Coordinates of C-alpha atoms in Angstrom, one line a residue:
M9 CA -12.2 -2.9 -23.9
T10 CA -12.4 -6.5 -24.8
P11 CA -10.3 -7.2 -27.9
A12 CA -12.2 -7.9 -31.1
A13 CA -11.4 -9.6 -34.3
G14 CA -11.1 -7.1 -37.0
P15 CA -11.7 -3.3 -36.7
L16 CA -12.6 -1.7 -33.4
H17 CA -15.9 0.3 -33.7
F18 CA -16.5 3.4 -31.6
W19 CA -19.7 5.4 -31.8
W20 CA -19.5 8.9 -30.2
R21 CA -23.1 9.3 -28.9
S22 CA -23.1 13.0 -27.9
Y23 CA -25.5 15.2 -30.0
D24 CA -26.9 12.1 -31.6
T25 CA -29.6 11.9 -34.1
E26 CA -29.4 8.1 -34.5
S27 CA -28.0 5.0 -32.7
P28 CA -25.5 2.4 -33.8
E29 CA -27.3 -0.3 -35.9
R30 CA -25.0 -3.2 -35.1
P31 CA -23.8 -4.6 -31.7
E32 CA -20.1 -4.4 -32.6
W33 CA -20.2 -0.6 -32.1
H34 CA -18.9 0.5 -28.7
S35 CA -20.7 3.5 -27.5
I36 CA -18.6 6.3 -26.0
G37 CA -19.2 9.9 -25.2
A38 CA -18.3 13.1 -23.3
S39 CA -18.9 11.3 -20.0
G40 CA -15.8 9.2 -20.7
I41 CA -13.6 12.3 -20.2
Q42 CA -13.6 14.0 -16.9
E43 CA -13.7 17.5 -18.2
R44 CA -17.4 18.5 -18.5
E45 CA -18.7 18.9 -22.0
E46 CA -20.4 22.2 -21.2
R47 CA -17.1 23.7 -20.0
L48 CA -15.7 23.2 -23.5
T49 CA -18.8 23.9 -25.6
G50 CA -20.2 26.7 -23.6
H51 CA -19.1 30.2 -24.6
H52 CA -18.5 31.6 -21.1
L53 CA -14.7 31.0 -21.4
L54 CA -14.4 32.8 -24.8
Y55 CA -14.7 36.2 -26.2
G56 CA -17.0 35.5 -29.2
P57 CA -19.0 32.7 -30.8
V58 CA -17.2 29.5 -31.8
P59 CA -17.5 28.5 -35.5
A60 CA -19.3 25.2 -35.9
W61 CA -16.3 23.6 -37.6
A62 CA -14.1 24.4 -34.6
D63 CA -16.6 22.7 -32.2
D64 CA -16.6 19.7 -34.6
L65 CA -12.9 19.5 -34.7
L66 CA -12.7 19.4 -30.9
R67 CA -15.4 16.8 -30.8
I68 CA -13.6 14.6 -33.3
S69 CA -10.4 15.0 -31.3
R70 CA -12.1 14.0 -28.1
A71 CA -13.6 10.9 -29.7
V72 CA -10.2 9.9 -31.2
F73 CA -8.5 10.5 -27.8
L74 CA -10.9 8.3 -25.9
A75 CA -11.1 5.5 -28.5
D76 CA -7.3 5.3 -28.4
K77 CA -7.2 5.0 -24.6
L78 CA -9.9 2.2 -24.6
A79 CA -8.1 0.0 -27.2
D80 CA -5.2 -2.0 -25.9
R81 CA -2.4 -2.1 -28.5
S82 CA -1.0 -5.4 -27.1
H83 CA -3.9 -7.3 -28.6
S84 CA -3.0 -6.4 -32.2
E85 CA -0.9 -8.7 -34.3
D86 CA 2.2 -6.6 -34.1
R87 CA 1.4 -5.4 -30.6
W88 CA 1.0 -1.8 -31.9
T89 CA -1.1 -1.3 -35.0
R90 CA -4.9 -1.2 -34.5
E91 CA -7.7 -0.7 -37.0
F92 CA -10.5 1.8 -36.0
R93 CA -13.9 2.6 -37.3
L94 CA -15.0 5.8 -35.6
S95 CA -18.4 7.6 -36.1
V96 CA -18.8 11.2 -34.8
P97 CA -21.6 13.7 -35.2
V98 CA -20.7 17.0 -36.9
S99 CA -22.7 20.1 -37.8
D100 CA -22.3 19.6 -41.6
P101 CA -21.2 16.2 -42.8
D102 CA -21.1 17.4 -46.4
L103 CA -18.6 20.1 -45.4
W104 CA -16.5 17.6 -43.7
A105 CA -16.6 15.0 -46.4
P106 CA -13.3 16.0 -48.2
A107 CA -11.4 16.0 -44.8
A108 CA -12.9 12.6 -43.8
S109 CA -11.9 11.0 -47.1
G110 CA -8.2 12.2 -47.1
P111 CA -6.3 14.5 -44.7
L112 CA -8.2 13.5 -41.5
P113 CA -7.4 9.7 -41.5
A114 CA -3.9 10.6 -42.8
L115 CA -3.5 12.9 -39.8
L116 CA -4.6 10.2 -37.3
Q117 CA -2.5 7.5 -38.9
T118 CA 0.6 9.9 -38.7
L119 CA -0.1 10.4 -35.0
T120 CA -0.9 6.9 -33.9
A121 CA 0.4 4.5 -36.7
D122 CA -3.1 2.9 -36.7
V123 CA -5.6 2.6 -39.6
W124 CA -8.6 5.0 -39.2
D125 CA -11.9 4.9 -41.0
V126 CA -13.8 8.0 -39.8
S127 CA -17.4 8.5 -40.7
L128 CA -19.0 11.9 -39.8
R129 CA -22.8 12.0 -39.4
R130 CA -25.2 14.9 -38.8
M131 CA -25.5 16.0 -35.2
R132 CA -28.7 16.9 -33.4
P133 CA -29.3 20.6 -33.5
T134 CA -28.6 22.5 -30.3
P135 CA -30.1 25.8 -29.0
Q136 CA -28.2 28.8 -30.1
Q137 CA -26.0 30.2 -27.2
V138 CA -25.3 33.8 -26.6
P139 CA -21.5 34.5 -26.3
I140 CA -20.4 36.0 -23.0
P141 CA -17.0 37.7 -22.8
V142 CA -14.6 36.6 -20.1
G143 CA -14.3 39.1 -17.2
E144 CA -13.6 42.5 -18.8
D145 CA -14.4 42.9 -22.5
W146 CA -11.0 41.7 -23.8
Q147 CA -10.1 39.8 -26.9
A148 CA -6.9 37.8 -27.4
Q149 CA -4.4 38.9 -30.0
E150 CA -2.2 35.9 -29.6
V151 CA -3.0 32.3 -28.5
A152 CA -0.4 29.6 -27.5
L153 CA -0.5 26.3 -25.8
F154 CA 1.2 26.4 -22.4
S155 CA 2.0 23.1 -20.7
G156 CA 4.3 24.4 -18.1
G157 CA 7.2 22.6 -19.8
L158 CA 10.4 24.3 -20.7
D159 CA 9.6 25.0 -24.3
S160 CA 6.2 26.5 -23.7
L161 CA 7.6 28.5 -20.8
S162 CA 10.3 29.9 -22.9
W163 CA 8.0 30.9 -25.7
A164 CA 5.4 32.5 -23.3
A165 CA 8.2 34.4 -21.5
T166 CA 9.5 35.7 -24.8
R167 CA 6.1 37.0 -25.9
A168 CA 5.1 38.2 -22.4
S169 CA 8.2 40.4 -22.2
V170 CA 7.2 42.3 -25.4
P171 CA 5.0 45.3 -24.5
G172 CA 2.1 46.7 -26.6
E173 CA 1.2 43.4 -28.4
G174 CA -2.3 43.0 -27.0
V175 CA -3.6 40.1 -24.9
L176 CA -1.6 36.9 -24.8
L177 CA -3.9 34.0 -24.1
L178 CA -2.3 30.8 -22.8
V179 CA -4.3 27.5 -23.1
T180 CA -3.2 25.0 -20.4
Y181 CA -4.1 21.4 -20.0
A182 CA -4.1 20.7 -16.3
E183 CA -2.0 17.6 -15.5
K184 CA -2.7 15.7 -12.4
N185 CA 0.0 15.7 -9.8
V186 CA 2.0 18.4 -11.5
E187 CA -0.4 21.3 -11.1
D188 CA 2.1 23.1 -8.8
V189 CA 4.7 23.0 -11.5
Q190 CA 2.3 24.5 -14.0
R191 CA 1.2 27.2 -11.6
E192 CA 4.8 28.1 -10.8
A193 CA 5.6 28.4 -14.6
Y194 CA 2.6 30.6 -15.2
A195 CA 3.5 32.8 -12.3
A196 CA 7.0 33.3 -13.8
V197 CA 5.4 34.4 -17.1
K198 CA 3.0 36.6 -15.3
A199 CA 5.8 38.4 -13.5
L200 CA 7.4 39.2 -16.9
A201 CA 4.1 40.4 -18.3
E202 CA 3.5 42.7 -15.3
R203 CA 7.0 44.1 -15.8
S204 CA 6.5 44.8 -19.5
G205 CA 2.8 45.9 -19.2
R206 CA 1.6 43.1 -21.5
Q207 CA -1.9 41.7 -20.8
L208 CA -1.8 38.0 -20.0
R209 CA -4.8 35.6 -19.7
Q210 CA -5.0 31.8 -19.2
I211 CA -7.6 29.1 -19.9
A212 CA -7.0 25.9 -18.0
V213 CA -8.9 22.7 -18.9
G214 CA -8.4 19.0 -18.4
Q215 CA -9.0 15.9 -20.5
T216 CA -8.5 12.9 -18.2
P217 CA -10.2 9.8 -19.7
G218 CA -12.2 7.3 -17.7
G219 CA -15.6 7.1 -16.2
Q220 CA -18.7 5.2 -17.3
D221 CA -17.4 4.5 -20.8
G222 CA -14.9 2.0 -19.7
A223 CA -11.6 1.7 -18.0
V224 CA -8.5 3.1 -19.7
V225 CA -6.4 0.1 -21.0
E226 CA -3.8 1.8 -23.3
R227 CA -0.8 3.5 -21.7
S228 CA 0.4 5.3 -24.8
S229 CA -1.5 8.5 -25.8
R230 CA -0.4 9.5 -29.3
P231 CA -3.5 11.6 -30.1
R232 CA -3.2 13.8 -27.0
G233 CA -1.3 16.5 -28.8
L234 CA -4.2 16.7 -31.4
L235 CA -6.7 17.1 -28.5
Y236 CA -4.6 20.0 -27.0
A237 CA -4.1 21.7 -30.4
S238 CA -7.8 21.4 -31.3
T239 CA -8.8 23.1 -28.0
A240 CA -6.4 26.0 -28.7
V241 CA -7.7 26.2 -32.3
R242 CA -11.3 26.5 -31.0
V243 CA -10.2 29.3 -28.6
A244 CA -8.4 31.2 -31.4
A245 CA -11.4 30.8 -33.8
A246 CA -13.7 32.4 -31.2
D247 CA -11.3 35.3 -30.7
G248 CA -10.5 35.8 -34.4
V249 CA -6.8 34.9 -34.0
A250 CA -5.2 33.7 -37.2
D251 CA -2.5 31.5 -35.6
V252 CA -2.1 29.1 -32.8
Q253 CA 1.4 28.7 -31.4
V254 CA 2.4 25.1 -30.3
P255 CA 5.9 25.6 -29.0
E256 CA 8.2 22.6 -29.3
N257 CA 11.9 22.6 -30.0
G258 CA 12.8 21.3 -33.4
Q259 CA 14.7 18.3 -32.0
L260 CA 11.6 16.9 -30.3
A261 CA 9.2 18.1 -33.0
L262 CA 11.0 15.9 -35.5
N263 CA 11.8 13.3 -32.8
P264 CA 14.1 11.2 -35.0
P265 CA 14.0 7.6 -33.8
L266 CA 17.2 6.6 -32.0
S267 CA 16.9 3.1 -33.4
A268 CA 14.9 1.1 -36.0
A269 CA 12.8 -0.2 -33.1
R270 CA 11.5 3.3 -32.4
S271 CA 10.3 4.1 -35.9
A272 CA 6.9 5.6 -36.9
A273 CA 4.6 6.5 -34.0
L274 CA 6.7 4.5 -31.6
S275 CA 8.3 8.0 -31.3
T276 CA 5.8 10.8 -30.6
R277 CA 4.7 12.9 -33.6
S278 CA 2.5 15.5 -32.0
V279 CA 4.3 18.5 -33.4
H280 CA 6.0 16.9 -36.4
P281 CA 5.9 19.2 -39.4
R282 CA 3.8 16.6 -41.3
T283 CA 1.3 16.4 -38.4
L284 CA 0.9 20.2 -38.4
H285 CA 0.6 20.3 -42.2
L286 CA -2.2 17.7 -42.2
L287 CA -4.0 19.4 -39.3
N288 CA -3.9 22.7 -41.2
T289 CA -5.1 21.0 -44.3
V290 CA -8.1 19.6 -42.4
I291 CA -8.9 23.0 -41.0
E292 CA -8.6 24.7 -44.4
S293 CA -10.8 22.0 -46.0
V294 CA -13.7 23.0 -43.8
G295 CA -13.3 26.7 -44.3
G296 CA -11.3 27.4 -41.1
R297 CA -9.1 30.5 -40.9
V298 CA -6.8 29.3 -38.1
R299 CA -3.3 27.9 -38.7
V300 CA -1.3 25.8 -36.2
E301 CA 2.4 26.7 -36.1
N302 CA 5.5 25.7 -34.2
P303 CA 7.4 28.9 -33.4
L304 CA 10.4 26.9 -32.1
A305 CA 10.8 24.6 -35.1
G306 CA 14.2 26.0 -35.8
H307 CA 15.4 25.9 -32.2
T308 CA 17.4 23.3 -30.4
K309 CA 16.7 22.8 -26.7
G310 CA 19.8 24.9 -26.0
D311 CA 18.3 27.7 -28.1
V312 CA 15.1 27.5 -26.2
C313 CA 16.9 27.7 -22.9
R314 CA 18.9 30.7 -24.0
A315 CA 15.8 32.5 -25.3
A316 CA 14.1 32.0 -21.9
L317 CA 17.1 33.4 -20.1
T318 CA 17.3 36.4 -22.5
A319 CA 13.6 37.0 -21.8
G320 CA 14.4 37.5 -18.1
L321 CA 13.6 34.2 -16.5
P322 CA 16.0 33.0 -13.8
E323 CA 17.7 29.6 -14.2
T324 CA 15.6 28.3 -11.3
S325 CA 12.4 28.8 -13.3
L326 CA 13.8 26.7 -16.1
E327 CA 14.9 24.0 -13.7
H328 CA 11.5 23.7 -12.1
T329 CA 9.7 22.9 -15.3
L330 CA 8.4 19.5 -16.5
S331 CA 10.0 17.9 -19.5
C332 CA 9.7 14.2 -18.6
G333 CA 8.1 11.6 -20.8
A334 CA 7.1 9.5 -17.8
P335 CA 7.0 11.8 -14.8
P336 CA 7.7 10.0 -11.5
Q337 CA 4.9 11.9 -9.8
R338 CA 2.4 10.3 -12.2
R339 CA 4.1 6.9 -12.1
R340 CA 4.5 6.2 -8.4
G341 CA 3.5 9.4 -6.6
L342 CA 7.2 10.3 -6.1
P343 CA 8.2 13.9 -5.3
H344 CA 10.4 14.2 -8.4
V345 CA 8.9 15.9 -11.5
N346 CA 11.5 14.7 -14.0
C347 CA 12.9 11.1 -14.1
G348 CA 16.2 12.3 -15.7
T349 CA 16.7 9.1 -17.8
C350 CA 14.0 9.3 -20.6
Y351 CA 14.8 10.8 -24.0
P352 CA 13.0 14.1 -23.3
C353 CA 14.9 14.4 -20.1
L354 CA 18.2 13.8 -21.8
I355 CA 17.5 16.5 -24.4
R356 CA 16.5 18.8 -21.5
R357 CA 19.8 18.1 -19.7
A358 CA 21.8 18.8 -22.9
G359 CA 19.9 22.1 -23.5
L360 CA 20.3 23.5 -20.0
L361 CA 24.0 22.5 -20.0
S362 CA 24.5 24.3 -23.4
A363 CA 22.6 27.5 -22.4
A364 CA 23.5 27.8 -18.7
G365 CA 26.6 25.7 -18.3
S366 CA 24.9 23.6 -15.5
D367 CA 21.6 21.9 -14.6
A368 CA 20.4 21.9 -11.1
T369 CA 17.0 20.2 -11.9
P370 CA 16.1 17.8 -9.1
Y371 CA 15.9 14.7 -11.3
E372 CA 15.0 11.3 -9.9
T373 CA 18.3 9.8 -11.0
A374 CA 20.9 10.0 -13.8
P375 CA 21.4 7.2 -16.4
W376 CA 25.2 7.3 -16.1
L377 CA 25.1 6.2 -12.4
S378 CA 25.9 2.6 -11.5
G379 CA 23.4 0.1 -10.3
L380 CA 20.4 1.2 -12.5
S381 CA 18.2 -1.4 -14.2
E382 CA 18.4 -2.0 -17.9
D383 CA 15.1 -0.2 -18.4
R384 CA 16.5 3.0 -16.7
I385 CA 19.5 3.2 -19.0
R386 CA 18.0 2.0 -22.3
H387 CA 17.4 5.6 -23.6
W388 CA 21.0 6.6 -22.6
L389 CA 22.5 3.6 -24.5
A390 CA 20.2 4.2 -27.6
L391 CA 21.2 7.9 -27.6
Q392 CA 25.0 7.1 -27.6
G393 CA 24.5 4.6 -30.4
W394 CA 22.6 7.2 -32.4
L395 CA 25.2 9.8 -31.9
A396 CA 27.9 7.4 -33.1
R397 CA 26.2 7.0 -36.4
E398 CA 26.1 9.6 -39.3
Y399 CA 22.8 11.4 -39.7
S400 CA 21.7 12.5 -43.2
A401 CA 18.8 14.0 -45.1
L402 CA 17.7 10.5 -46.0
D403 CA 17.5 9.6 -42.3
L404 CA 15.4 12.8 -41.8
I405 CA 12.7 11.8 -44.2
G406 CA 13.1 8.1 -44.1
D407 CA 10.9 7.5 -41.0
L408 CA 8.2 10.1 -41.8
P409 CA 8.2 12.4 -44.9
L410 CA 8.2 16.1 -44.6
P411 CA 5.5 18.2 -46.2
Q412 CA 6.0 19.2 -49.8
G413 CA 8.1 22.4 -50.0
S414 CA 9.8 21.9 -46.6
R415 CA 13.4 23.1 -46.4
T416 CA 15.1 19.9 -45.6
G417 CA 18.5 21.5 -45.0
E418 CA 17.1 23.8 -42.2
W419 CA 15.5 20.8 -40.4
L420 CA 18.8 18.8 -40.8
S421 CA 20.7 21.8 -39.3
V422 CA 18.4 21.7 -36.2
V423 CA 19.1 18.0 -35.7
E424 CA 22.9 18.4 -36.2
R425 CA 23.1 21.3 -33.8
G426 CA 21.1 19.3 -31.3
R427 CA 23.5 16.4 -31.7
V428 CA 26.3 18.7 -30.8
E429 CA 24.5 19.6 -27.5
L430 CA 23.8 15.9 -26.8
R431 CA 27.5 14.9 -27.4
A432 CA 28.5 17.6 -24.9
L433 CA 26.2 16.0 -22.4
V434 CA 27.7 12.5 -23.0
E435 CA 31.2 14.0 -22.6
S436 CA 30.2 15.7 -19.4
A437 CA 28.7 12.5 -18.0
S438 CA 31.9 10.7 -18.9
G439 CA 33.8 13.2 -16.7
V440 CA 31.4 12.6 -13.8
R441 CA 32.1 8.8 -14.0
E442 CA 35.8 9.3 -14.1
V443 CA 35.7 11.5 -11.0
A444 CA 33.5 8.9 -9.2

């Protein structure tokens, strides 16, 4: 999108009852996302009817996701912070008014560090659809996001190995170039479910931006987690499930910045406790009865890996998962799934080393090897600097406050235990260099 002076205006045109009145509004819609609208709004994937508020939440999340991808951060004054005005149709604007005036823009600002002014207008009525159950007449008792990464694999494996708990429904976002990794992870969970007798189902959708609404210009994607969570919330609301599980180890859920240069949304906040609190506040404000929770909030990456092994997964299943923040397959079409040098990869390395004593993941490279570019070792250097400094409760809440009533000591414990795992990785790498 061509940079504009002042706020960036985006008008989500699907289900419209009116048109933007001024030329500064950039019209976007469902055609800007490759996943068909009818696949998400039709009821053929779900057990029961979807409450209108849940459809609205997903539509808002899709609009935010696409607007974010079409607005280049480099054109802003500080090369990061943008100002958005977003108009989206909803079923009942009056119902959504309290959310739009408080927790919704606060949620978006927490995720992206941008300024959001969201106006919600009345949508065009649509014909009532008759819900059609999926396959056999089953209904989910448990809903969780399942990316195929190590954390979601561990949680799904733990739940799949428990018999007699009803249907476990995993909501997966198909990632281009890593579909094989996701299929292999699901197959590992399915094997455990078959062994325990637990029923397992999966819904796989995709949300790749692009198409007639404009070329994607922004590489970061901070609202992506909201889009994923909103999809799972919609599924849970249709099946009458009270909680949606979004598994993320506590280290990366908090994602404390390794340096001042990575503060605020320069570090991802998709599953930060403040993010989940604000999302749940939005849902509650429109009468929703679904809560989004992180079942691994108290776990380090090592804890996550140990839980996966205890559930019965072999080490090879853990080593074949995706944890990378910039997967080489997506960057350059390389055969490697994990780069081995980004911060999520470093936490992954530390967790597997802590739980299994080794890590045979086929990484693209290692940051302690000689001859790497400055860009390839920047996370490794930042990590060592962070570990050399003390970390206190003030550091924990200084970058992004925790929700009121949070037990700061428990969150601090997760960070400290994670730092112990990361120090062990640094010491192990030092031994590798000495041998070399």
